[in-house]
Short mmCIF file of C-alpha atoms in Angstrom, two decimals:
data_model
loop_
_atom_site.label_atom_id
_atom_site.label_comp_id
_atom_site.label_asym_id
_atom_site.label_seq_id
_atom_site.Cartn_x
_atom_site.Cartn_y
_atom_site.Cartn_z
CA UNK T 1277 -92.98 118.95 68.38
CA UNK T 1278 -96.03 117.79 70.36
CA UNK T 1279 -96.68 121.37 71.52
CA UNK T 1280 -96.40 122.78 68.00
CA UNK T 1281 -98.66 120.13 66.46
CA UNK T 1282 -101.23 120.57 69.25
CA UNK T 1283 -101.28 124.31 68.68
CA UNK T 1284 -101.70 123.80 64.94
CA UNK T 1285 -104.58 121.40 65.56
CA UNK T 1286 -106.24 123.90 67.93
CA UNK T 1287 -105.97 126.65 65.29
CA UNK T 1288 -107.44 124.40 62.60
CA UNK T 1289 -110.27 123.18 64.84
CA UNK T 1290 -111.38 126.79 65.34
CA UNK T 1291 -112.00 126.99 61.60
CA UNK T 1292 -110.50 130.47 61.22
CA UNK T 1293 -108.03 129.43 58.54
CA UNK T 1294 -107.05 126.58 56.24
CA UNK T 1295 -104.16 124.22 56.84
CA UNK T 1296 -102.37 125.91 53.93
CA UNK T 1297 -102.46 129.19 55.91
CA UNK T 1298 -100.04 127.72 58.45
CA UNK T 1299 -96.29 127.28 58.02
CA UNK T 1300 -93.54 125.67 60.07
CA UNK T 1301 -90.27 127.40 59.20
CA UNK T 1302 -86.85 126.00 60.03
CA UNK T 1303 -83.37 127.30 59.26
CA UNK T 1304 -82.76 124.05 57.37
CA UNK T 1305 -84.47 120.67 57.00
CA UNK T 1306 -81.30 118.62 57.46
CA UNK T 1307 -78.77 119.49 60.15
CA UNK T 1308 -76.12 116.82 59.76
CA UNK T 1309 -77.80 113.56 60.73
CA UNK T 1310 -80.62 115.41 62.51
CA UNK T 1311 -83.90 116.47 60.88
CA UNK T 1312 -85.24 119.48 62.83
CA UNK T 1313 -88.78 119.01 61.49
CA UNK T 1314 -88.86 115.20 61.59
CA UNK T 1315 -90.61 115.00 64.97
CA UNK T 1316 -93.13 117.64 63.85
CA UNK T 1317 -93.96 115.56 60.78
CA UNK T 1318 -94.54 112.56 63.05
CA UNK T 1319 -96.90 114.46 65.35
CA UNK T 1320 -98.82 115.95 62.41
CA UNK T 1321 -99.25 112.48 60.99
CA UNK T 1322 -100.47 111.21 64.34
CA UNK T 1323 -103.09 113.96 64.47
CA UNK T 1324 -104.16 113.46 60.86
CA UNK T 1325 -103.02 116.91 59.71
CA UNK T 1326 -101.77 116.98 56.08
CA UNK T 1327 -98.51 118.72 55.25
CA UNK T 1328 -96.15 119.38 52.37
CA UNK T 1329 -92.39 119.88 52.59
CA UNK T 1330 -90.66 122.59 50.55
CA UNK T 1331 -86.95 123.24 50.31
CA UNK T 1332 -85.97 119.67 51.09
CA UNK T 1333 -87.20 116.12 51.47
CA UNK T 1334 -89.72 114.87 53.99
CA UNK T 1335 -88.73 112.01 56.27
CA UNK T 1336 -91.39 110.09 54.35
CA UNK T 1337 -89.05 110.24 51.35
CA UNK T 1338 -85.95 108.93 53.15
CA UNK T 1339 -84.23 105.76 51.99
CA UNK T 1340 -85.14 103.85 55.13
CA UNK T 1341 -88.81 104.82 54.84
CA UNK T 1342 -88.88 103.72 51.19
CA UNK T 1343 -87.33 100.36 52.15
CA UNK T 1344 -89.87 99.91 54.94
CA UNK T 1345 -92.70 100.69 52.52
CA UNK T 1346 -91.30 98.17 50.03
CA UNK T 1347 -91.23 95.45 52.71
CA UNK T 1348 -94.80 96.17 53.76
CA UNK T 1349 -95.93 96.14 50.13
CA UNK T 1350 -94.26 92.82 49.35
CA UNK T 1351 -95.77 91.21 52.46
CA UNK T 1352 -99.21 92.49 51.47
CA UNK T 1353 -98.76 91.61 47.79
CA UNK T 1354 -95.86 89.33 46.75
CA UNK T 1355 -96.63 90.07 43.08
CA UNK T 1356 -95.53 93.70 43.51
CA UNK T 1357 -92.46 93.59 41.28
CA UNK T 1358 -91.35 97.16 42.04
CA UNK T 1359 -91.24 96.48 45.79
CA UNK T 1360 -89.60 93.10 45.23
CA UNK T 1361 -86.91 94.65 43.04
CA UNK T 1362 -86.11 97.28 45.65
CA UNK T 1363 -85.88 94.66 48.40
CA UNK T 1364 -83.72 92.39 46.22
CA UNK T 1365 -81.24 95.17 45.49
CA UNK T 1366 -81.10 96.73 48.96
CA UNK T 1367 -82.09 94.20 51.64
CA UNK T 1368 -81.21 90.67 50.52
CA UNK T 1369 -77.72 89.77 51.66
CA UNK T 1370 -75.02 88.40 49.36
CA UNK T 1371 -76.95 89.37 46.21
CA UNK T 1372 -74.93 91.61 43.92
CA UNK T 1373 -75.72 92.98 40.45
CA UNK T 1374 -74.67 89.76 38.71
CA UNK T 1375 -76.84 87.47 40.84
CA UNK T 1376 -79.71 89.95 40.65
CA UNK T 1377 -79.58 89.83 36.85
CA UNK T 1378 -79.59 86.01 36.92
CA UNK T 1379 -82.68 85.97 39.12
CA UNK T 1380 -84.54 88.40 36.86
CA UNK T 1381 -83.76 86.16 33.87
CA UNK T 1382 -85.69 83.20 35.29
CA UNK T 1383 -89.04 82.39 33.72
CA UNK T 1384 -88.66 84.55 30.61
CA UNK T 1385 -89.15 81.55 28.31
CA UNK T 1386 -92.21 80.26 30.16
CA UNK T 1387 -95.75 80.67 28.90
CA UNK T 1388 -96.69 82.62 32.02
CA UNK T 1389 -94.30 85.35 33.05
CA UNK T 1390 -93.27 84.77 36.66
CA UNK T 1391 -93.38 87.61 39.14
CA UNK T 1392 -90.03 88.67 40.57
CA UNK T 1393 -90.96 87.18 43.94
CA UNK T 1394 -91.62 83.82 42.25
CA UNK T 1395 -88.32 84.12 40.44
CA UNK T 1396 -86.60 84.76 43.77
CA UNK T 1397 -88.30 81.67 45.23
CA UNK T 1398 -87.11 79.44 42.37
CA UNK T 1399 -83.60 80.90 42.47
CA UNK T 1400 -83.27 80.24 46.22
CA UNK T 1401 -83.09 76.46 45.56
CA UNK T 1402 -81.30 76.52 42.21
CA UNK T 1403 -77.78 75.32 43.00
CA UNK T 1404 -76.57 75.82 39.43
CA UNK T 1405 -77.70 79.44 39.31
CA UNK T 1406 -76.52 81.02 42.58
CA UNK T 1407 -73.68 80.43 45.00
CA UNK T 1408 -74.39 78.99 48.42
CA UNK T 1409 -73.99 82.33 50.19
CA UNK T 1410 -76.37 84.03 47.74
CA UNK T 1411 -78.95 81.26 48.16
CA UNK T 1412 -78.63 81.50 51.95
CA UNK T 1413 -79.27 85.24 51.93
CA UNK T 1414 -82.23 84.85 49.57
CA UNK T 1415 -83.73 82.03 51.62
CA UNK T 1416 -83.43 84.09 54.81
CA UNK T 1417 -85.30 87.01 53.24
CA UNK T 1418 -88.04 84.81 51.76
CA UNK T 1419 -88.36 83.05 55.11
CA UNK T 1420 -88.91 86.35 56.91
CA UNK T 1421 -91.61 87.41 54.43
CA UNK T 1422 -93.35 84.05 54.83
CA UNK T 1423 -93.06 84.33 58.61
CA UNK T 1424 -94.75 87.73 58.67
CA UNK T 1425 -97.52 86.47 56.39
CA UNK T 1426 -98.14 83.49 58.67
CA UNK T 1427 -98.28 85.74 61.73
CA UNK T 1428 -101.44 87.36 60.37
CA UNK T 1429 -104.19 86.64 62.85
CA UNK T 1430 -101.76 85.99 65.74
CA UNK T 1431 -99.73 89.21 66.12
CA UNK T 1432 -100.73 92.85 65.98
CA UNK T 1433 -99.65 95.06 63.11
CA UNK T 1434 -97.57 97.10 65.56
CA UNK T 1435 -95.65 93.96 66.56
CA UNK T 1436 -94.98 93.09 62.91
CA UNK T 1437 -93.79 96.64 62.20
CA UNK T 1438 -91.36 96.54 65.11
CA UNK T 1439 -90.09 93.13 63.99
CA UNK T 1440 -89.47 94.49 60.48
CA UNK T 1441 -87.43 97.30 62.00
CA UNK T 1442 -85.45 94.94 64.24
CA UNK T 1443 -84.64 92.55 61.39
CA UNK T 1444 -83.94 94.97 58.55
CA UNK T 1445 -84.52 98.72 58.83
CA UNK T 1446 -82.24 99.36 61.81
CA UNK T 1447 -79.37 97.88 59.81
CA UNK T 1448 -79.81 100.29 56.92
CA UNK T 1449 -77.72 103.45 56.83
CA UNK T 1450 -79.36 106.61 55.49
CA UNK T 1451 -76.62 107.68 53.09
CA UNK T 1452 -74.49 110.18 55.01
CA UNK T 1453 -76.57 109.76 58.13
CA UNK T 1454 -74.59 108.69 61.18
CA UNK T 1455 -76.27 106.67 63.86
CA UNK T 1456 -76.62 108.52 67.15
CA UNK T 1457 -76.81 105.22 68.98
CA UNK T 1458 -75.72 101.64 68.48
CA UNK T 1459 -78.79 99.43 68.31
CA UNK T 1460 -78.04 95.73 68.21
CA UNK T 1461 -80.26 93.31 66.34
CA UNK T 1462 -80.66 91.30 69.53
CA UNK T 1463 -82.40 94.16 71.34
CA UNK T 1464 -85.90 93.49 72.54
CA UNK T 1465 -88.61 94.88 70.32
CA UNK T 1466 -89.96 97.00 73.13
CA UNK T 1467 -86.55 98.66 73.54
CA UNK T 1468 -86.24 99.90 69.96
CA UNK T 1469 -85.92 103.68 69.77
CA UNK T 1470 -85.85 105.19 66.33
CA UNK T 1471 -87.41 108.40 64.98
CA UNK T 1472 -88.57 106.61 61.84
CA UNK T 1473 -90.24 103.89 63.91
CA UNK T 1474 -92.12 106.61 65.80
CA UNK T 1475 -93.26 108.01 62.45
CA UNK T 1476 -94.56 104.73 61.00
CA UNK T 1477 -96.39 103.97 64.26
CA UNK T 1478 -97.91 107.47 64.13
CA UNK T 1479 -99.11 106.67 60.61
CA UNK T 1480 -100.67 103.50 61.97
CA UNK T 1481 -102.46 105.53 64.66
CA UNK T 1482 -103.75 107.95 62.03
CA UNK T 1483 -105.05 104.99 59.99
CA UNK T 1484 -107.03 103.71 62.98
CA UNK T 1485 -108.50 107.20 63.41
CA UNK T 1486 -109.62 107.36 59.76
CA UNK T 1487 -112.23 104.60 59.28
CA UNK T 1488 -113.04 105.72 55.72
CA UNK T 1489 -109.56 104.56 54.64
CA UNK T 1490 -110.35 101.01 55.80
CA UNK T 1491 -112.58 98.41 54.23
CA UNK T 1492 -115.63 97.30 56.19
CA UNK T 1493 -113.84 94.14 57.35
CA UNK T 1494 -110.58 95.86 58.26
CA UNK T 1495 -112.42 98.69 60.02
CA UNK T 1496 -114.31 96.25 62.22
CA UNK T 1497 -111.09 94.45 63.16
CA UNK T 1498 -108.81 97.50 63.46
CA UNK T 1499 -107.31 98.35 66.83
CA UNK T 1500 -103.97 98.52 68.60
CA UNK T 1501 -104.63 95.22 70.39
CA UNK T 1502 -106.36 93.43 67.52
CA UNK T 1503 -104.50 90.79 65.50
CA UNK T 1504 -103.35 91.97 62.10
CA UNK T 1505 -105.25 90.86 59.02
CA UNK T 1506 -104.22 90.97 55.38
CA UNK T 1507 -106.93 93.59 54.72
CA UNK T 1508 -105.52 95.82 57.47
CA UNK T 1509 -101.96 95.41 56.20
CA UNK T 1510 -103.04 96.29 52.65
CA UNK T 1511 -104.86 99.38 53.94
CA UNK T 1512 -101.74 100.38 55.89
CA UNK T 1513 -99.57 99.88 52.81
CA UNK T 1514 -101.88 102.08 50.73
CA UNK T 1515 -101.93 104.72 53.48
CA UNK T 1516 -98.11 104.81 53.56
CA UNK T 1517 -97.91 105.32 49.79
CA UNK T 1518 -100.62 107.97 49.92
CA UNK T 1519 -98.88 110.01 52.61
CA UNK T 1520 -95.48 109.66 50.94
CA UNK T 1521 -96.92 111.02 47.71
CA UNK T 1522 -98.89 113.76 49.45
CA UNK T 1523 -95.75 115.01 51.26
CA UNK T 1524 -94.47 116.25 47.92
CA UNK T 1525 -95.12 119.89 47.17
CA UNK T 1526 -98.59 119.55 45.67
CA UNK T 1527 -100.36 121.80 48.16
CA UNK T 1528 -103.28 119.52 48.89
CA UNK T 1529 -103.70 116.05 50.36
CA UNK T 1530 -105.89 113.59 48.48
CA UNK T 1531 -107.54 110.77 50.37
CA UNK T 1532 -107.59 107.15 49.29
CA UNK T 1533 -111.28 107.51 48.47
CA UNK T 1534 -111.36 109.74 45.41
CA UNK T 1535 -114.50 111.64 46.30
CA UNK T 1536 -113.93 112.04 50.04
CA UNK T 1537 -112.20 115.26 51.15
CA UNK T 1538 -109.47 115.37 53.75
CA UNK T 1539 -110.39 116.39 57.29
CA UNK T 1540 -108.45 119.62 56.90
CA UNK T 1541 -108.45 121.57 53.66
CA UNK T 1542 -105.06 122.31 52.18
CA UNK T 1543 -101.82 121.28 53.85
CA UNK T 1544 -99.52 122.78 56.46
CA UNK T 1545 -96.32 124.00 54.82
CA UNK T 1546 -93.02 122.82 56.29
CA UNK T 1547 -90.26 124.85 54.73
CA UNK T 1548 -86.94 126.63 55.11
CA UNK T 1549 -86.30 130.33 55.54
CA UNK T 1550 -84.86 130.64 52.04
CA UNK T 1551 -87.97 129.09 50.51
CA UNK T 1552 -90.19 131.38 52.60
CA UNK T 1553 -88.78 134.62 51.19
CA UNK T 1554 -91.55 136.76 49.74
CA UNK T 1555 -94.33 134.56 51.16
CA UNK T 1556 -96.69 135.08 54.09
CA UNK T 1557 -98.99 132.87 56.14
CA UNK T 1558 -101.66 133.55 58.76
CA UNK T 1559 -99.74 131.60 61.41
CA UNK T 1560 -96.03 130.84 61.42
CA UNK T 1561 -94.14 128.50 63.73
CA UNK T 1562 -90.36 128.95 64.01
CA UNK T 1563 -88.77 125.72 65.08
CA UNK T 1564 -85.53 125.33 67.09
CA UNK T 1565 -84.87 129.06 67.45
CA UNK T 1566 -81.62 128.51 69.34
CA UNK T 1567 -77.99 129.45 68.93
CA UNK T 1568 -76.00 127.28 66.49
CA UNK T 1569 -79.21 126.27 64.73
CA UNK T 1570 -80.75 129.70 64.11
CA UNK T 1571 -78.39 131.40 63.58
CA UNK T 1572 -76.14 128.66 62.39
CA UNK T 1573 -72.76 128.86 64.05
CA UNK T 1574 -69.84 130.14 61.99
CA UNK T 1575 -67.90 127.06 60.91
CA UNK T 1576 -65.52 128.60 58.37
CA UNK T 1577 -62.49 128.47 60.65
CA UNK T 1578 -60.20 125.48 60.60
CA UNK T 1579 -58.15 124.35 63.57
CA UNK T 1580 -55.03 125.47 61.76
CA UNK T 1581 -56.44 129.00 61.32
CA UNK T 1582 -57.32 129.17 65.00
CA UNK T 1583 -53.76 128.26 65.93
CA UNK T 1584 -52.35 130.84 63.49
CA UNK T 1585 -54.67 133.52 64.91
CA UNK T 1586 -53.04 133.05 68.33
CA UNK T 1587 -49.71 134.26 66.96
CA UNK T 1588 -50.74 136.35 63.94
CA UNK T 1589 -53.11 139.30 64.66
CA UNK T 1590 -53.87 139.71 60.95
CA UNK T 1591 -55.35 136.23 60.76
CA UNK T 1592 -57.42 136.98 63.86
CA UNK T 1593 -58.84 140.12 62.26
CA UNK T 1594 -59.71 138.22 59.08
CA UNK T 1595 -61.52 135.55 61.08
CA UNK T 1596 -63.45 138.19 63.02
CA UNK T 1597 -64.55 139.93 59.82
CA UNK T 1598 -65.67 136.67 58.21
CA UNK T 1599 -67.62 135.75 61.34
CA UNK T 1600 -69.29 139.19 61.42
CA UNK T 1601 -70.36 138.83 57.78
CA UNK T 1602 -71.74 135.37 58.49
CA UNK T 1603 -73.92 136.54 61.40
CA UNK T 1604 -75.03 139.61 59.45
CA UNK T 1605 -76.43 137.32 56.75
CA UNK T 1606 -78.00 135.11 59.42
CA UNK T 1607 -79.66 138.20 60.91
CA UNK T 1608 -81.25 138.93 57.53
CA UNK T 1609 -82.63 135.42 57.47
CA UNK T 1610 -83.89 135.88 61.02
CA UNK T 1611 -85.75 139.00 59.93
CA UNK T 1612 -87.29 137.11 57.00
CA UNK T 1613 -88.47 134.29 59.28
CA UNK T 1614 -90.01 136.55 61.93
CA UNK T 1615 -91.87 138.74 59.40
CA UNK T 1616 -93.64 135.90 57.52
CA UNK T 1617 -96.64 135.83 59.91
CA UNK T 1618 -99.79 137.91 59.38
CA UNK T 1619 -101.68 136.97 62.55
CA UNK T 1620 -99.74 134.64 64.85
CA UNK T 1621 -96.02 134.06 65.35
CA UNK T 1622 -94.96 131.11 67.51
CA UNK T 1623 -91.30 130.66 68.38
CA UNK T 1624 -89.98 127.57 70.13
CA UNK T 1625 -86.65 127.28 71.93
CA UNK T 1626 -85.01 124.36 73.71
CA UNK T 1627 -83.31 123.98 77.07
CA UNK T 1628 -81.00 121.26 75.74
CA UNK T 1629 -79.74 120.33 72.29
CA UNK T 1630 -81.99 117.78 70.53
CA UNK T 1631 -79.18 115.23 69.98
CA UNK T 1632 -76.19 114.53 72.19
CA UNK T 1633 -73.46 115.20 69.62
CA UNK T 1634 -74.48 118.85 69.35
CA UNK T 1635 -73.55 119.41 72.98
CA UNK T 1636 -70.09 118.01 72.25
CA UNK T 1637 -69.49 120.08 69.11
CA UNK T 1638 -70.94 123.45 70.17
CA UNK T 1639 -69.34 125.50 72.89
CA UNK T 1640 -71.48 126.32 75.90
CA UNK T 1641 -75.02 125.29 76.88
CA UNK T 1642 -78.08 125.42 74.64
CA UNK T 1643 -79.55 128.93 74.71
CA UNK T 1644 -82.16 130.97 72.87
CA UNK T 1645 -81.28 132.66 69.60
CA UNK T 1646 -79.78 136.13 69.68
CA UNK T 1647 -82.49 137.09 67.15
CA UNK T 1648 -85.33 136.32 69.54
CA UNK T 1649 -87.48 139.46 69.76
CA UNK T 1650 -87.03 141.10 73.16
CA UNK T 1651 -90.79 141.53 73.55
CA UNK T 1652 -91.12 137.73 73.62
CA UNK T 1653 -88.40 137.20 76.23
CA UNK T 1654 -88.75 136.80 79.96
CA UNK T 1655 -86.04 136.46 82.57
CA UNK T 1656 -86.07 133.43 84.86
CA UNK T 1657 -84.05 132.75 87.98
CA UNK T 1658 -81.45 131.01 85.83
CA UNK T 1659 -81.19 134.11 83.59
CA UNK T 1660 -82.29 132.12 80.54
CA UNK T 1661 -84.57 133.61 77.93
CA UNK T 1662 -87.63 131.50 77.16
CA UNK T 1663 -90.84 131.76 75.23
CA UNK T 1664 -94.29 131.80 76.69
CA UNK T 1665 -97.04 130.68 74.32
#
């Protein structure tokens, strides 16, 4: 991912093409619990290169990212009812639909309509409204928000971000996403390893590198080692929302300042092979061009069919035909991917699978795709085919 993003930045810095003339093509954007382009998105964010995602959702649109954004927004502005509602429904423990409705009903008869955060504060001490367990969960959440607000001026924004992850985000499951590792809440903040954490820290780095997105006060105080201020947190919150919106397929990134253009015109396209059919770009990067990911391995055979094939030749022939048809279709997709480039084609392969469970599921070691053009292959002492950029 770092190599691909660096090459993209080098191409853009030459000024020969726009960001929209570059595409990163993957066989798919979600491979089980793994996002093949997630690390590339992180590196592009770190380098300040805008991108749009087609044929799937960006990691910026994931449930965990949206929850993190809601927490940052409510710390920066407790009157943000949309963020407060999301946190109340998803993050506060022991609060179900019934208790949530009771909390929202507070303050409706008052002269001044209370914000949802104020309603949550009143409900946390109202013994006649909520049960003890519900009040305990609400008080814990409100206490954490108050703690992070009080840490302004003492801790860095990076420290606060990591603490938010340790307390809340690491506990959230991404729908059908399975955790590749068991991270306990008692782990030290410096030991946290999470792809989404890398992404939000990359966004923080990009904010520091873009002074025009900061106010004069926040810009003067911004820095990795500088204590966090409310102005800096608000600028970071706005930057998160901006990038999340820009990752949608709109083709162009808009900056927070309406009249100030982005550093790079247009946006790098991150897409799938199916979405790339009929389109061309000046430079195309093919990501994870390895067996079982491109082409995808044939997974239409059950264990029962494999056992039957050992004793019934007819079943074995049927499996072989189905497998041949599968790889024939994958070869067509491979042809589509390789022929999308007008000027430069960059293919990346891996020596090992990106996540450990792939090595357990797939037979044999990680190796380059069978569709890798022979002209781009070299033979090493280990007889593995690799790409030279």
